[in-house]
Short mmCIF file of C-alpha atoms in Angstrom, two decimals:
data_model
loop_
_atom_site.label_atom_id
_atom_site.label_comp_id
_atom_site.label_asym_id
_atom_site.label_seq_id
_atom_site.Cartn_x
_atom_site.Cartn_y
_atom_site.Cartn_z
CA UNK A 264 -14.24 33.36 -114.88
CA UNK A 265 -10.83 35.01 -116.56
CA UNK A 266 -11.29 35.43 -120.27
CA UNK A 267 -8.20 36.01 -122.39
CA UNK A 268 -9.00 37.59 -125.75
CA UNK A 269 -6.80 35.25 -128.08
CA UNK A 270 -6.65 37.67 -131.21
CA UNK A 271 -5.39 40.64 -128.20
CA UNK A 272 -2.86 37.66 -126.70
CA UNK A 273 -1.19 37.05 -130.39
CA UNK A 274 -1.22 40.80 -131.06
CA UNK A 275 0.57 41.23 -128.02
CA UNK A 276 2.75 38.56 -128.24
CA UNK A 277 3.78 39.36 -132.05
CA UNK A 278 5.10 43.20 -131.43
CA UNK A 279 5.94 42.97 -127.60
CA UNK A 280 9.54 43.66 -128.96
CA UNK A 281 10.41 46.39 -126.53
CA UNK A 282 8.95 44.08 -123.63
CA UNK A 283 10.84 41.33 -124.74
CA UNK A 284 14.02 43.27 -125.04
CA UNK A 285 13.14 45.04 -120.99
CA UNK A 286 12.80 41.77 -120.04
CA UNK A 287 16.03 40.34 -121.42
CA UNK A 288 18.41 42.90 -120.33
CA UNK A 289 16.19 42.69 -116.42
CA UNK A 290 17.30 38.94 -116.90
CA UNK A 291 21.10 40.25 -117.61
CA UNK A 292 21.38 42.37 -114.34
CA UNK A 293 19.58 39.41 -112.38
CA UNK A 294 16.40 41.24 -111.65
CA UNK A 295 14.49 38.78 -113.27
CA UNK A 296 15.01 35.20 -112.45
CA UNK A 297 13.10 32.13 -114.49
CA UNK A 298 12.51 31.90 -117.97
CA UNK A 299 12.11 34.87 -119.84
CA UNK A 300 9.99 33.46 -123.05
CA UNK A 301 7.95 31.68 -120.59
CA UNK A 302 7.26 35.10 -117.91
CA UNK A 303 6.55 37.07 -121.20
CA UNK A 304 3.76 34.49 -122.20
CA UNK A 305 1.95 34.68 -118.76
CA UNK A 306 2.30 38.93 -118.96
CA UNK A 307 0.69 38.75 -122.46
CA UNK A 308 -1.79 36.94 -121.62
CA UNK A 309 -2.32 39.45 -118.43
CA UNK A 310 -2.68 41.95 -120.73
CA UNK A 311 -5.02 40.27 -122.69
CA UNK A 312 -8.12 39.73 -119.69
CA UNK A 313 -11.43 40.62 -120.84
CA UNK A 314 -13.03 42.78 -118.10
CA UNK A 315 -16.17 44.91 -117.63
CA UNK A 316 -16.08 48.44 -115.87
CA UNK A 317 -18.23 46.88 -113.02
CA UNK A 318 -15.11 43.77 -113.16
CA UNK A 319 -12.68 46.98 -112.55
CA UNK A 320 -14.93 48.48 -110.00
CA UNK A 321 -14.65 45.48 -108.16
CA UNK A 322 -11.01 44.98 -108.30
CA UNK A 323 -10.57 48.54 -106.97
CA UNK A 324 -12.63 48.43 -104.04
CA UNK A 325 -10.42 45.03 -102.90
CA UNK A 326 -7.76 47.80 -103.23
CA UNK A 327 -9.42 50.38 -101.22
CA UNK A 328 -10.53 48.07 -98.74
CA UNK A 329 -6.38 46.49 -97.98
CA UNK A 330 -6.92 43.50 -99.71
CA UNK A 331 -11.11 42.51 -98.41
CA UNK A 332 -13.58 42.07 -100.53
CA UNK A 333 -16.13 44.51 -98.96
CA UNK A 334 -19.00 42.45 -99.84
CA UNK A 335 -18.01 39.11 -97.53
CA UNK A 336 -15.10 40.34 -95.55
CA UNK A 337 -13.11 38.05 -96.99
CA UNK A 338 -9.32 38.90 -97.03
CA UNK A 339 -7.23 37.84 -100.75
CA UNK A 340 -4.75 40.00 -100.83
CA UNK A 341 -2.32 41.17 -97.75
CA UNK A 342 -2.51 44.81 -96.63
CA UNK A 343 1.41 45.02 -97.43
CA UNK A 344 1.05 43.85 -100.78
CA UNK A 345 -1.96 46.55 -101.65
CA UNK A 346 0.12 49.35 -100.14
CA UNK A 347 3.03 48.32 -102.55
CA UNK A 348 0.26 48.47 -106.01
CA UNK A 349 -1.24 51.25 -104.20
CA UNK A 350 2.17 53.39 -103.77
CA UNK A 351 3.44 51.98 -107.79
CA UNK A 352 -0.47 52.93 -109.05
CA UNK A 353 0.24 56.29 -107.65
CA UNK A 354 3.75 56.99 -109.27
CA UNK A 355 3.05 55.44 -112.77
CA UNK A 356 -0.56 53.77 -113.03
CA UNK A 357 -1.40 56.79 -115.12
CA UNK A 358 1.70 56.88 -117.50
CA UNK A 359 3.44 59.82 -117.54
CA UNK A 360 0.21 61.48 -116.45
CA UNK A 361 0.50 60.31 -112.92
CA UNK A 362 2.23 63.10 -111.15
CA UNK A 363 -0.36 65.73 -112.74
CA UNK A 364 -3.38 63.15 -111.80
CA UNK A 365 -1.79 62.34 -108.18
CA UNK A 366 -1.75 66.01 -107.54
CA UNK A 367 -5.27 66.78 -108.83
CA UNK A 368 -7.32 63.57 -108.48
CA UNK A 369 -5.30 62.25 -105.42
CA UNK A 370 -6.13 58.69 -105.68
CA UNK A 371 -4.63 55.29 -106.61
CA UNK A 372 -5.42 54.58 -110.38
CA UNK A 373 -4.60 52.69 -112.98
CA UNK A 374 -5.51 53.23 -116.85
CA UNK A 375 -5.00 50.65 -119.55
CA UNK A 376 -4.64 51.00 -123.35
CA UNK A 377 -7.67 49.55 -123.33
CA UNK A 378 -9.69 51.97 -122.29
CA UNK A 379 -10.29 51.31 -118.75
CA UNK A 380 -9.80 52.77 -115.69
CA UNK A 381 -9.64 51.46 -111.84
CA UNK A 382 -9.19 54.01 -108.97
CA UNK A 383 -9.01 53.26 -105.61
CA UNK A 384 -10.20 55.89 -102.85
CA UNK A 385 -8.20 54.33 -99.44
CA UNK A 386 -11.14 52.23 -97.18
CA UNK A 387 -13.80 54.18 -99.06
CA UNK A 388 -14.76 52.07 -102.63
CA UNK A 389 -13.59 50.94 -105.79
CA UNK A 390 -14.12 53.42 -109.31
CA UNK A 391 -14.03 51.08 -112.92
CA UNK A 392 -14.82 53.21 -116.00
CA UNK A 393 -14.33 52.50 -119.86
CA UNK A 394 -13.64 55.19 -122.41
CA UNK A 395 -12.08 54.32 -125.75
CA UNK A 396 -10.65 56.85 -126.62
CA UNK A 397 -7.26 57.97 -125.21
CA UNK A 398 -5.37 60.87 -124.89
CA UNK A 399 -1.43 61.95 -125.65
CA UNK A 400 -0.56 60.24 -122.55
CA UNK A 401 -1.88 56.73 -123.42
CA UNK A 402 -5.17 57.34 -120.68
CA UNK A 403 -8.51 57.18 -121.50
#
């Protein structure tokens, strides 16, 4: 099940003003097609999903594995599309962290304000980990 933490949703929703404003000019240049109100509610709510390290773990190894979940085979995601998340995890999953951590961790990953962490290592297994606290770069 997806759980969206409502009191997260609202916060989000209330002082996404430089998202809102990204998204309206991306509308302007006609990068963004559909309505803009309506795409900002469903990425709120994105950012608002409840998950566990082991839900993060789990996620990553899909990843790692091109789009299989290791534990039936089963294929959700094409390998195309995880090379594309891969290649953007790499370049800015780890804010403006992600050069130094490409060069000395060498991995897909992704950190969230939140506190978590999902790491890929390429047909090998998914990493989730939670830490609180962050540092000046937004990662925990």
């Amino acid at each position: 099940d997806i759980y969206v933490n409502e009191r997260v949703y609202l916060s989000e929703k209330e002082t996404g003003n430089r998202n809102r404003s990204l998204a309206y000019f991306m509308k302007s240049t006609g990068i963004l097609d559909g309505d803009v109100e309506e795409i900002l509610d469903l990425y709120f709510k994105q950012c608002s999903i409840e998950v566990s390290a082991r839900d993060l773990a789990r996620f990553a190894s899909v990843l790692a594995n091109d789009g299989v979940i290791p534990w039936t085979n089963e294929r959700i995601m094409s390998r195309e599309v995880c090379r594309i998340v891969k290649t953007i995890m790499v370049t800015c999953g780890m804010y403006d962290a992600s050069g130094e951590f490409a060069v000395h961790v060498g991995i897909p990953a992704k950190s969230g304000v939140g506190g978590g962490i999902l790491a890929a290592a390429p047909r090998k297994y998914g990493i989730g980990i939670y830490g609180p606290s962050l540092d000046e770069t937004g990662n925990s």
